[in-house]
Coordinates of C-alpha atoms in Angstrom, one line a residue:
Chain A
X48 CA 0.3 -40.7 15.3
X49 CA 4.4 -40.7 16.5
X50 CA 7.3 -40.8 13.7
X51 CA 10.0 -41.2 16.0
X52 CA 12.3 -43.6 17.1
X53 CA 10.1 -45.7 19.5
X54 CA 11.5 -45.4 22.7
X55 CA 8.3 -46.5 24.6
X56 CA 10.3 -49.6 25.5
X57 CA 12.5 -49.7 28.2
X58 CA 15.7 -50.0 26.3
X59 CA 14.7 -46.9 24.5
X60 CA 18.7 -45.7 25.9
X61 CA 20.0 -48.9 24.3
X62 CA 18.3 -47.7 20.8
X63 CA 19.5 -44.3 21.0
X64 CA 23.1 -45.1 21.7
X65 CA 22.2 -47.2 18.4
X66 CA 21.4 -43.9 17.1
X67 CA 24.3 -42.1 17.7
X68 CA 26.8 -45.2 16.7
X69 CA 25.4 -44.7 13.1
X70 CA 26.1 -40.9 13.7
X71 CA 29.9 -42.4 13.6
X72 CA 30.5 -39.0 16.0
X73 CA 32.7 -40.5 18.9
X74 CA 32.0 -37.0 20.5
X75 CA 28.1 -38.0 21.8
X76 CA 29.3 -40.4 24.0
X77 CA 31.3 -38.5 25.9
X78 CA 29.8 -35.3 25.9
X79 CA 26.1 -35.0 24.6
X80 CA 24.8 -37.9 26.2
X81 CA 24.6 -36.5 29.5
X82 CA 21.7 -36.5 31.5
X83 CA 20.4 -33.5 30.5
X84 CA 20.2 -34.4 26.5
X85 CA 18.6 -37.6 27.6
X86 CA 16.0 -36.0 29.6
X87 CA 15.5 -33.9 26.3
X88 CA 15.4 -36.7 23.7
X89 CA 12.6 -38.7 26.5
X90 CA 10.3 -35.7 26.1
X91 CA 10.8 -35.1 22.7
X92 CA 9.7 -39.1 22.5
X93 CA 6.4 -37.7 24.2
X94 CA 5.7 -34.5 22.9
X95 CA 3.3 -34.1 20.1
X96 CA 3.6 -30.4 19.6
X97 CA 7.3 -29.4 17.6
X98 CA 6.8 -25.6 19.2
X99 CA 7.1 -27.2 23.1
X100 CA 9.7 -29.9 21.4
X101 CA 11.9 -26.8 20.7
X102 CA 11.7 -25.2 23.4
X103 CA 12.7 -27.9 25.7
X104 CA 16.3 -27.2 23.1
X105 CA 16.6 -23.7 24.9
X106 CA 16.6 -25.8 28.6
X107 CA 19.8 -27.7 27.6
X108 CA 23.2 -26.5 29.3
X109 CA 25.3 -27.2 26.2
X110 CA 23.7 -25.2 24.2
X111 CA 22.1 -22.5 27.1
X112 CA 23.8 -19.4 25.8
X113 CA 21.8 -19.8 22.3
X114 CA 19.2 -17.1 22.8
X115 CA 16.8 -17.8 20.0
X116 CA 16.1 -20.6 17.5
X117 CA 14.2 -21.7 14.9
X118 CA 12.7 -23.8 12.2
X119 CA 12.3 -22.7 8.5
X120 CA 9.9 -25.4 6.4
X121 CA 8.8 -26.0 3.3
X122 CA 6.3 -28.0 2.4
X123 CA 7.8 -29.3 -1.1
X124 CA 5.3 -28.3 -4.1
X125 CA 3.7 -25.6 -2.0
X126 CA 4.5 -21.9 -3.2
X127 CA 5.6 -21.3 0.9
X128 CA 7.6 -21.7 3.6
X129 CA 7.3 -21.6 7.2
X130 CA 9.0 -20.3 10.3
X131 CA 8.5 -21.9 14.0
X132 CA 10.0 -20.5 16.7
X133 CA 11.1 -21.0 19.4
X134 CA 12.4 -19.8 22.3
X135 CA 13.8 -16.0 23.1
X136 CA 11.5 -13.4 21.3
X137 CA 10.8 -15.6 18.8
X138 CA 8.7 -17.5 20.4
X139 CA 5.7 -19.6 19.6
X140 CA 5.8 -17.7 16.4
X141 CA 4.9 -19.1 12.5
X142 CA 5.3 -16.8 10.4
X143 CA 5.1 -17.5 6.5
X144 CA 8.6 -16.8 4.8
X145 CA 9.3 -16.4 1.1
X146 CA 10.4 -19.2 -0.8
X147 CA 13.3 -18.1 -2.5
X148 CA 14.6 -16.7 0.4
X149 CA 14.3 -20.2 2.0
X150 CA 15.8 -21.9 -0.9
X151 CA 18.9 -19.1 -0.9
X152 CA 19.3 -19.6 3.3
X153 CA 19.2 -23.8 2.1
X154 CA 21.3 -24.1 -0.5
X155 CA 24.3 -22.2 1.5
X156 CA 23.9 -24.4 4.5
X157 CA 24.0 -27.2 2.3
X158 CA 27.2 -26.5 1.0
X159 CA 28.9 -24.5 4.0
X160 CA 31.5 -26.2 6.0
X161 CA 30.9 -25.3 9.0
X162 CA 27.1 -23.7 8.8
X163 CA 28.0 -20.9 10.5
X164 CA 26.8 -17.5 9.3
X165 CA 26.1 -14.2 9.6
X166 CA 23.8 -11.4 9.7
X167 CA 26.3 -9.0 8.6
X168 CA 25.6 -10.6 5.1
X169 CA 23.0 -8.1 3.6
X170 CA 21.6 -11.0 2.2
X171 CA 20.5 -13.3 5.5
X172 CA 19.3 -9.6 6.9
X173 CA 15.7 -10.9 6.4
X174 CA 16.6 -13.6 9.4
X175 CA 14.9 -12.6 12.5
X176 CA 18.6 -13.0 13.7
X177 CA 21.4 -10.1 14.8
X178 CA 24.8 -11.4 14.5
X179 CA 26.3 -15.4 13.9
X180 CA 24.0 -18.3 13.2
X181 CA 24.2 -21.1 13.1
X182 CA 22.2 -23.5 10.7
X183 CA 21.5 -27.4 9.4
X184 CA 19.4 -28.2 6.9
X185 CA 17.2 -31.3 6.7
X186 CA 15.5 -33.2 3.6
X187 CA 12.3 -35.3 4.6
X188 CA 9.6 -36.7 2.2
X189 CA 7.1 -34.2 2.2
X190 CA 9.3 -30.9 4.0
X191 CA 12.5 -29.6 3.5
X192 CA 14.0 -27.7 7.1
X193 CA 16.3 -25.6 7.8
X194 CA 17.1 -24.9 11.9
X195 CA 18.8 -22.1 13.1
X196 CA 19.9 -20.9 16.2
X197 CA 22.0 -17.5 17.5
X198 CA 23.1 -16.2 20.3
X199 CA 22.3 -12.7 18.9
X200 CA 25.7 -11.9 19.0
X201 CA 28.9 -11.4 15.8
X202 CA 31.5 -13.8 18.0
X203 CA 32.0 -16.6 16.0
X204 CA 31.5 -19.6 17.5
X205 CA 34.1 -22.1 18.2
X206 CA 34.2 -25.6 16.2
X207 CA 33.7 -27.5 18.8
X208 CA 30.1 -25.5 19.6
X209 CA 29.9 -26.1 16.0
X210 CA 30.4 -29.5 15.8
X211 CA 28.2 -30.0 18.8
X212 CA 25.6 -28.4 16.8
X213 CA 25.8 -30.4 14.1
X214 CA 25.5 -33.9 15.6
X215 CA 22.7 -32.9 17.7
X216 CA 20.8 -31.5 14.8
X217 CA 21.2 -34.4 13.3
X218 CA 20.2 -36.8 16.3
X219 CA 17.0 -34.4 15.8
X220 CA 16.4 -35.0 12.9
X221 CA 15.4 -38.3 14.0
X222 CA 12.2 -36.5 15.8
X223 CA 11.6 -34.0 13.3
X224 CA 10.2 -35.3 10.4
X225 CA 7.2 -36.5 12.4
X226 CA 6.7 -33.2 14.8
X227 CA 6.6 -31.4 11.4
X228 CA 4.0 -33.7 9.8
X229 CA 1.5 -33.1 12.8
X230 CA 2.1 -29.6 13.7
X231 CA 1.4 -28.7 9.3
X232 CA -1.6 -30.7 9.5
X233 CA -2.5 -28.7 12.4
X234 CA -1.3 -25.5 10.7
X235 CA -3.8 -26.6 7.9
X236 CA -6.6 -26.9 9.3
X237 CA -6.2 -23.8 11.6
X238 CA -6.3 -22.0 8.5
X239 CA -9.5 -23.7 6.9
X240 CA -10.6 -22.6 10.1
X241 CA -10.1 -18.9 9.6
X242 CA -11.7 -18.7 6.5
X243 CA -14.8 -20.7 7.7
X244 CA -14.8 -18.2 10.7
X245 CA -14.7 -15.1 8.7
X246 CA -16.7 -15.5 5.6
X247 CA -19.0 -13.2 5.6
X248 CA -21.9 -15.6 4.6
X249 CA -23.8 -17.6 7.8
X250 CA -22.4 -21.5 7.9
X251 CA -22.9 -24.2 9.8
X252 CA -20.9 -27.5 9.9
X253 CA -23.1 -30.3 11.3
X254 CA -22.6 -34.3 10.9
X255 CA -24.3 -36.8 9.8
X256 CA -26.7 -37.2 12.5
X257 CA -27.6 -32.9 12.2
X258 CA -26.1 -32.9 15.6
X259 CA -24.2 -29.2 15.1
X260 CA -20.3 -29.2 14.9
X261 CA -19.6 -25.2 13.9
X262 CA -20.9 -22.1 13.5
X263 CA -19.4 -18.9 11.9
X264 CA -19.3 -15.5 13.3
X265 CA -21.7 -14.4 11.2
X266 CA -24.4 -17.4 11.9
X267 CA -23.9 -15.7 15.2
X268 CA -24.5 -12.4 14.3
X269 CA -27.4 -12.7 12.1
X270 CA -30.2 -13.0 15.0
X271 CA -32.7 -15.7 14.3
X272 CA -31.1 -18.8 12.9
X273 CA -30.8 -17.9 9.4
X274 CA -32.2 -20.4 6.4
X275 CA -29.3 -22.7 5.5
X276 CA -28.9 -24.5 1.9
X277 CA -27.0 -27.6 3.0
X278 CA -24.3 -30.0 0.8
X279 CA -22.3 -32.7 2.0
X280 CA -18.9 -32.2 3.0
X281 CA -17.7 -35.9 2.4
X282 CA -19.6 -38.6 3.9
X283 CA -20.2 -38.0 7.8
X284 CA -20.6 -33.7 7.4
X285 CA -22.5 -31.5 5.7
X286 CA -22.2 -27.8 5.5
X287 CA -25.0 -25.0 5.6
X288 CA -24.8 -22.1 3.5
X289 CA -26.9 -18.8 4.8
X290 CA -27.7 -16.2 2.5
X291 CA -27.3 -12.8 3.3
X292 CA -29.4 -9.8 2.1
X293 CA -26.5 -7.3 1.9
X294 CA -25.3 -9.0 0.2
X295 CA -25.0 -6.8 -3.6
X296 CA -24.2 -3.5 -0.9
X297 CA -21.3 -5.4 -0.4
X298 CA -20.4 -6.2 -3.8
X299 CA -20.9 -2.6 -4.6
X300 CA -18.4 -2.1 -1.9
X301 CA -16.0 -3.6 -3.4
X302 CA -16.1 -2.5 -7.2
X303 CA -16.4 1.0 -5.2
X304 CA -12.9 0.5 -4.0
X305 CA -11.5 -1.4 -6.9
X306 CA -12.7 1.6 -8.8
X307 CA -11.5 4.8 -6.5
X308 CA -7.8 2.3 -6.2
X309 CA -7.6 1.9 -9.9
X310 CA -8.9 5.9 -10.9
X311 CA -6.2 7.0 -8.2
X312 CA -3.4 4.8 -9.9
X313 CA -4.4 6.0 -13.2
X314 CA -4.7 9.9 -12.3
X315 CA -1.3 9.4 -10.5
X316 CA 0.2 8.7 -13.8
X317 CA -1.9 11.4 -15.0
X318 CA -0.9 13.9 -12.9
X319 CA 3.0 13.3 -12.9
X320 CA 2.4 13.6 -16.8
X321 CA 1.0 17.0 -16.6
X322 CA 1.9 19.0 -14.3
X323 CA 5.1 19.7 -15.8
X324 CA 4.3 20.0 -19.9
X325 CA 1.1 22.4 -18.4
X326 CA 4.2 24.2 -16.0
X327 CA 6.0 24.9 -19.1
X328 CA 3.0 26.1 -21.5
X329 CA 2.5 28.6 -18.3
X330 CA 5.4 29.7 -18.2
X331 CA 5.6 30.5 -21.6
X332 CA 2.7 32.0 -22.2
X333 CA 3.3 34.5 -19.0
X334 CA 6.6 35.8 -20.9
X335 CA 4.9 36.0 -24.6
X336 CA 2.2 38.0 -22.7
X337 CA 4.8 40.7 -21.1
X338 CA 6.1 41.3 -24.8
X339 CA 5.0 44.0 -27.0
X340 CA 1.9 42.3 -28.9
X341 CA -1.6 43.3 -30.9
X342 CA -4.4 43.3 -28.8
X343 CA -5.8 40.3 -30.6
X344 CA -2.9 38.5 -29.9
X345 CA -2.7 39.3 -26.2
X346 CA -6.9 38.2 -25.7
X347 CA -5.9 34.4 -27.4
X348 CA -2.6 34.1 -24.9
X349 CA -4.6 35.3 -21.5
X350 CA -7.3 32.9 -22.5
X351 CA -4.4 30.0 -23.2
X352 CA -3.0 30.9 -19.8
X353 CA -6.5 31.1 -18.4
X354 CA -7.4 27.6 -19.5
X355 CA -3.9 26.6 -18.2
X356 CA -4.8 27.6 -14.7
X357 CA -8.2 25.7 -15.1
X358 CA -6.2 22.5 -16.3
X359 CA -3.8 22.8 -12.7
X360 CA -7.2 23.5 -10.6
X361 CA -8.3 20.5 -11.6
X362 CA -5.4 18.2 -11.1
X363 CA -5.0 20.1 -8.3
X364 CA -8.2 19.6 -7.0
X365 CA -8.3 15.5 -7.8
X366 CA -4.6 15.5 -6.4
X367 CA -6.0 17.2 -2.7
X368 CA -9.4 14.6 -3.2
X369 CA -7.0 11.6 -3.6
X370 CA -4.4 12.7 -0.5
X371 CA -7.4 13.1 1.7
X372 CA -8.1 9.3 1.6
X373 CA -6.9 9.1 5.3
X374 CA -7.1 12.9 6.5
X375 CA -10.0 14.0 7.1
X376 CA -13.6 13.0 8.2
X377 CA -15.6 16.2 7.4
X378 CA -16.0 18.3 4.3
X379 CA -16.8 21.9 3.4
X380 CA -20.0 21.8 1.4
X381 CA -19.4 24.9 -0.1
X382 CA -16.2 23.8 -1.7
X383 CA -17.0 20.4 -2.1
X384 CA -19.9 21.8 -4.2
X385 CA -17.5 24.3 -6.6
X386 CA -15.4 21.4 -7.2
X387 CA -17.6 19.4 -8.2
X388 CA -18.9 22.2 -11.1
X389 CA -15.1 22.3 -12.1
X390 CA -14.7 18.8 -12.8
X391 CA -18.3 18.6 -14.3
X392 CA -18.1 21.6 -16.3
X393 CA -18.0 20.4 -19.8
X394 CA -20.8 18.0 -19.3
X395 CA -22.6 20.6 -17.9
X396 CA -21.9 23.7 -20.2
X397 CA -25.2 24.0 -22.1
X398 CA -27.5 23.7 -19.2
X399 CA -28.5 26.3 -17.1
X400 CA -27.6 26.0 -13.5
X401 CA -29.4 27.7 -10.6
X402 CA -27.1 27.5 -6.8
X403 CA -27.9 28.3 -3.6
X404 CA -27.3 32.4 -3.8
X405 CA -23.5 32.6 -3.3
X406 CA -21.9 32.0 0.0
X407 CA -24.8 30.4 2.1
X408 CA -22.6 26.9 1.7
X409 CA -19.7 28.3 2.6
X410 CA -18.1 27.3 6.0
X411 CA -20.9 25.0 6.3
X412 CA -19.7 21.7 7.5
X413 CA -20.9 18.4 6.6
X414 CA -19.8 15.1 8.2
X415 CA -17.1 12.9 5.4
X416 CA -14.8 12.7 3.5
X417 CA -15.3 15.5 0.9
X418 CA -13.7 12.4 -2.2
X419 CA -17.4 11.1 -0.6
X420 CA -19.2 14.0 -1.0
X421 CA -17.9 15.5 -4.5
X422 CA -19.0 12.1 -6.1
X423 CA -22.2 12.0 -4.8
X424 CA -22.6 15.3 -5.9
X425 CA -20.7 14.7 -9.6
X426 CA -23.2 11.7 -10.1
X427 CA -26.3 13.5 -9.2
X428 CA -25.2 16.4 -11.4
X429 CA -24.0 14.1 -14.3
X430 CA -27.6 12.1 -14.2
X431 CA -29.6 15.0 -14.7
X432 CA -27.1 16.2 -17.4
X433 CA -27.5 12.9 -19.4
X434 CA -31.4 12.5 -18.7
X435 CA -31.8 16.0 -20.4
X436 CA -29.5 15.3 -23.3
X437 CA -32.2 15.0 -25.7
X438 CA -34.8 17.7 -23.6
X439 CA -36.8 20.4 -26.6
X440 CA -36.7 22.6 -23.9
X441 CA -33.8 25.0 -22.7
X442 CA -31.8 22.3 -19.9
X443 CA -31.7 23.6 -16.1
X444 CA -30.3 21.8 -13.3
X445 CA -31.7 24.1 -9.9
X446 CA -30.1 23.7 -6.9
X447 CA -31.4 24.8 -3.1
X448 CA -30.0 24.3 -0.2
X449 CA -32.0 23.3 3.4
X450 CA -30.0 24.6 6.3
X451 CA -30.5 22.7 9.8
X452 CA -28.7 23.0 13.2
X453 CA -27.8 19.2 12.6
X454 CA -28.3 18.7 8.5
X455 CA -28.1 19.8 5.6
X456 CA -30.4 19.2 2.8
X457 CA -30.0 19.6 -1.3
X458 CA -32.6 19.6 -3.3
X459 CA -31.1 18.7 -6.9
X460 CA -33.5 19.0 -9.4
X461 CA -33.8 18.9 -13.3
X462 CA -36.2 20.2 -15.5
X463 CA -35.5 16.6 -17.9
X464 CA -38.0 14.3 -18.6
X465 CA -38.3 12.5 -15.3
X466 CA -38.8 9.6 -14.5
X467 CA -41.7 6.6 -15.9
X468 CA -42.4 4.1 -12.8
X469 CA -40.6 1.3 -13.4
X470 CA -37.9 2.6 -13.2
X471 CA -38.7 4.5 -10.0
X472 CA -38.9 1.5 -8.3
X473 CA -35.6 0.1 -9.1
X474 CA -33.9 3.6 -9.5
X475 CA -31.5 2.5 -6.4
X476 CA -30.9 -0.7 -7.2
X477 CA -27.0 -1.9 -8.3
X478 CA -26.6 -2.5 -11.3
X479 CA -30.5 -1.5 -12.4
X480 CA -29.3 1.1 -15.8
X481 CA -31.1 2.3 -18.5
X482 CA -28.6 3.7 -20.1
X483 CA -26.7 1.7 -23.1
X484 CA -23.1 2.6 -21.3
X485 CA -24.1 2.6 -18.0
X486 CA -22.8 0.5 -14.9
X487 CA -26.2 1.1 -13.4
X488 CA -24.4 1.6 -10.0
X489 CA -24.1 5.9 -9.5
X490 CA -27.0 6.2 -8.0
X491 CA -26.6 3.5 -5.7
X492 CA -23.4 3.7 -5.5
X493 CA -24.7 7.5 -3.9
X494 CA -27.0 6.1 -2.1
X495 CA -25.0 4.0 -0.2
X496 CA -22.7 7.0 0.2
X497 CA -25.0 9.0 1.6
X498 CA -25.7 6.4 4.6
X499 CA -22.0 5.4 5.0
X500 CA -21.7 9.4 5.9
X501 CA -24.7 9.5 8.5
X502 CA -27.0 10.8 5.2
X503 CA -29.7 10.0 3.2
X504 CA -30.0 9.6 -0.8
X505 CA -33.7 9.7 -2.0
X506 CA -36.4 10.4 -5.1
X507 CA -38.8 13.2 -4.6
X508 CA -42.0 13.1 -6.7
X509 CA -42.2 16.6 -8.4
X510 CA -44.4 17.8 -11.7
X511 CA -41.7 18.2 -13.4
X512 CA -38.3 16.9 -14.6
X513 CA -36.3 14.3 -11.7
X514 CA -35.7 15.8 -8.4
X515 CA -33.2 14.0 -5.9
X516 CA -33.1 14.8 -1.7
X517 CA -29.6 14.5 -0.6
X518 CA -29.2 15.4 3.4
X519 CA -26.3 15.2 4.8
X520 CA -25.2 15.3 8.9
X521 CA -23.9 18.5 9.5
X522 CA -21.0 19.2 12.1
X523 CA -20.3 22.8 12.3
Chain B
X104 CA 24.0 40.7 -12.9
X105 CA 24.3 36.9 -11.8
X106 CA 25.8 34.1 -13.6
X107 CA 22.7 31.0 -13.5
X108 CA 22.3 27.5 -14.7
X109 CA 19.3 26.2 -15.1
X110 CA 19.0 22.2 -15.2
X111 CA 15.5 21.5 -16.2
X112 CA 15.0 19.1 -19.3
X113 CA 11.3 20.3 -19.9
X114 CA 12.4 23.0 -22.9
X115 CA 9.6 24.8 -22.6
X116 CA 10.2 25.6 -18.5
X117 CA 13.9 25.7 -19.1
X118 CA 13.7 28.8 -22.4
X119 CA 11.2 30.2 -20.7
X120 CA 12.6 30.8 -17.3
X121 CA 15.9 31.4 -19.0
X122 CA 13.7 34.5 -21.4
X123 CA 12.6 36.3 -18.0
X124 CA 16.0 35.7 -16.1
X125 CA 17.6 37.4 -19.5
X126 CA 15.2 40.0 -18.9
X127 CA 16.7 40.9 -15.7
X128 CA 19.8 41.0 -17.1
X129 CA 21.3 37.9 -15.7
X130 CA 23.9 35.7 -18.2
X131 CA 22.0 32.6 -18.2
X132 CA 22.9 28.7 -19.4
X133 CA 20.4 26.1 -19.7
X134 CA 20.6 22.4 -20.2
X135 CA 18.4 18.8 -20.4
X136 CA 20.9 16.6 -19.4
X137 CA 22.7 15.9 -15.3
X138 CA 25.6 14.8 -17.2
X139 CA 26.3 17.8 -19.1
X140 CA 25.1 19.9 -16.0
X141 CA 28.2 18.1 -13.9
X142 CA 31.0 19.4 -16.5
X143 CA 29.6 22.5 -16.7
X144 CA 29.6 22.8 -13.2
X145 CA 33.0 21.7 -13.0
X146 CA 33.8 24.6 -15.4
X147 CA 32.6 27.5 -14.6
X148 CA 31.8 29.4 -11.8
X149 CA 28.0 29.7 -11.2
X150 CA 26.0 32.4 -9.1
X151 CA 22.9 30.3 -9.3
X152 CA 22.0 26.7 -10.5
X153 CA 18.4 26.2 -10.5
X154 CA 18.1 22.2 -10.5
X155 CA 15.1 20.0 -11.6
X156 CA 14.8 16.3 -9.6
X157 CA 13.5 14.2 -12.6
X158 CA 16.1 14.7 -16.0
X159 CA 16.3 12.3 -18.7
X160 CA 20.3 10.6 -17.8
X161 CA 20.3 10.6 -14.3
X162 CA 18.7 12.7 -10.6
X163 CA 18.8 16.0 -10.1
X164 CA 20.8 14.9 -6.6
X165 CA 22.7 13.0 -8.4
X166 CA 24.1 16.3 -9.7
X167 CA 24.3 17.3 -5.9
X168 CA 26.4 14.8 -5.1
X169 CA 28.7 15.5 -7.7
X170 CA 28.9 19.4 -6.8
X171 CA 30.0 17.9 -3.6
X172 CA 34.1 17.7 -5.3
X173 CA 34.0 21.0 -6.0
X174 CA 31.7 23.0 -3.2
X175 CA 31.2 23.1 0.4
X176 CA 27.6 22.2 2.0
X177 CA 27.7 25.4 2.9
X178 CA 28.7 27.3 -0.1
X179 CA 25.8 24.5 -2.3
X180 CA 23.9 26.1 0.2
X181 CA 24.0 29.6 -1.6
X182 CA 24.5 28.3 -5.0
X183 CA 22.1 25.7 -5.2
X184 CA 18.2 25.2 -5.6
X185 CA 16.1 22.4 -6.4
X186 CA 12.7 22.6 -7.9
X187 CA 10.5 20.2 -8.2
X188 CA 6.6 18.8 -8.3
X189 CA 6.8 16.7 -6.1
X190 CA 7.0 17.7 -2.1
X191 CA 7.7 13.6 -1.1
X192 CA 9.6 13.4 2.5
X193 CA 12.6 11.8 1.1
X194 CA 13.0 14.8 -1.6
X195 CA 12.4 17.1 1.8
X196 CA 14.2 15.0 4.1
X197 CA 17.6 15.2 1.2
X198 CA 16.9 19.5 0.7
X199 CA 17.9 19.6 4.3
X200 CA 21.0 17.6 3.8
X201 CA 22.4 19.8 0.8
X202 CA 20.9 22.6 2.7
X203 CA 19.0 24.2 -0.5
X204 CA 15.9 25.8 -0.9
X205 CA 13.4 24.3 -2.0
X206 CA 11.1 25.9 -5.8
X207 CA 8.0 24.2 -6.0
X208 CA 6.1 23.9 -9.7
X209 CA 4.4 24.6 -10.8
X210 CA 4.9 28.2 -9.3
X211 CA 2.3 30.0 -7.3
X212 CA 3.3 33.6 -8.1
X213 CA 6.0 34.1 -10.4
X214 CA 8.0 36.9 -9.5
X215 CA 8.1 35.2 -5.9
X216 CA 9.9 32.6 -7.6
X217 CA 12.4 34.7 -9.9
X218 CA 13.1 36.6 -6.5
X219 CA 14.2 33.2 -4.8
X220 CA 16.1 32.7 -8.0
X221 CA 17.7 35.4 -7.8
X222 CA 18.3 35.7 -4.2
X223 CA 21.9 34.4 -3.6
X224 CA 24.8 35.6 -3.7

């Protein structure tokens, strides 16, 4: 497919001259159509790649001082434009650019008398050039385009240079549409292939004779050929889509990250709104405590102060948890348990807690971000507490530790009703819940997190209540 | 005894700080507004100015910038103290620009914080 003027006949030179004459630029006859230019134009006629076509431009002697040139292309109706580079550091680059930016430059170039601009003007600073640049616009059936070249310096171009560039750009326009059409059909295909290749499901494409044309990474890595369900693509092709065993797990992962991101945002707002008033209350409380007041008032005041401190502690703990996202990958188990208990204080208020003896977990460092460890513990404690809500006897949660050189086990028992057999089977299944308001992710997520940090989470049979065993990898 | 200005839009914080400092014998004025702070600073000679960064009308940095008309950076480093809950890199960089001390909210140690406020000449 070739869209440009047909120069394949031996009289291409004559045709070129006719085209040039049409441009009513007497200048061309004298200077532009030299051997250099002729070579370039004939190369353009035979090239099928926009990039190599644009690259050739820099071999032209008359423009050899221009170190950077690229094309900005917008396919009409699309939400973004593209930059296709050639020459200099922009060599061969294809990247998407903001449509608004494209349009503002397009309009400015159209209105401009000489098409000369400078990046000293802040509105052109997004362009990957530094200094003065020349630009020309093209309007085709399906595309608008801007051709930009720059010497990468702030000296303005001479009038003659500007004139030559614009004349040359008009000539280039004759080929450009065809080259852009080809380039964009390639781009589109490349996008589709990328998406197919990176799809997490195994995919295979075959023709009507059953001959394999393409398989993606998930297909290749799935070991023995996966079972595929086939759907027809047009008349000649079929696309096979495989299943994935761990698809549910992937879903949990996505849900979990969404939840964390949302929580992070909400939490930042909350911290922002709470920390100042709390600080003020604390100061005022301190002030009143320093004045002489009756005993009962002092007791109330110190209780207020204690509660303020507790609130501040929760805020600062949460803030630490969320800011640790990318910093540490290990966690002090003693601290994690303490933080969990602070976070769940109200929920666990009426429950008797039997914890590992004082200090036995302190300094025990396990693998995993503190946020993850706290979240697992929090889920387990809240689950137990909710299970014991209707219990007739005094609810109790007992946490026992079993510390080995390379691992730590926490056994978390409650004395609630325990679990009926049906529930036990589905305990760690995602989206399985016995609670009316539950999302069925708590235990599945906790186990998933535990596995992720090199540990495990299991349910252990016990005569009374429910017992979970959390194994963690000890690093210190 | 020093003459101290507290620029803070949380009234509870401003008034509590005022009381604490008055108890120690200082003369204290407070304002919630950055604009008002700028005119107070222009008309009065304060020994110490505690400036919160997040005010209702303008930023605490605007107050600092405006005060450069009256004080040299050397003088500002002795007079101003920035009070903030957010130790972002931008805040630290600005504080370095004005050579001002930073007082973090909430105070970890009230007495130490008071001494920091009283500390200047």
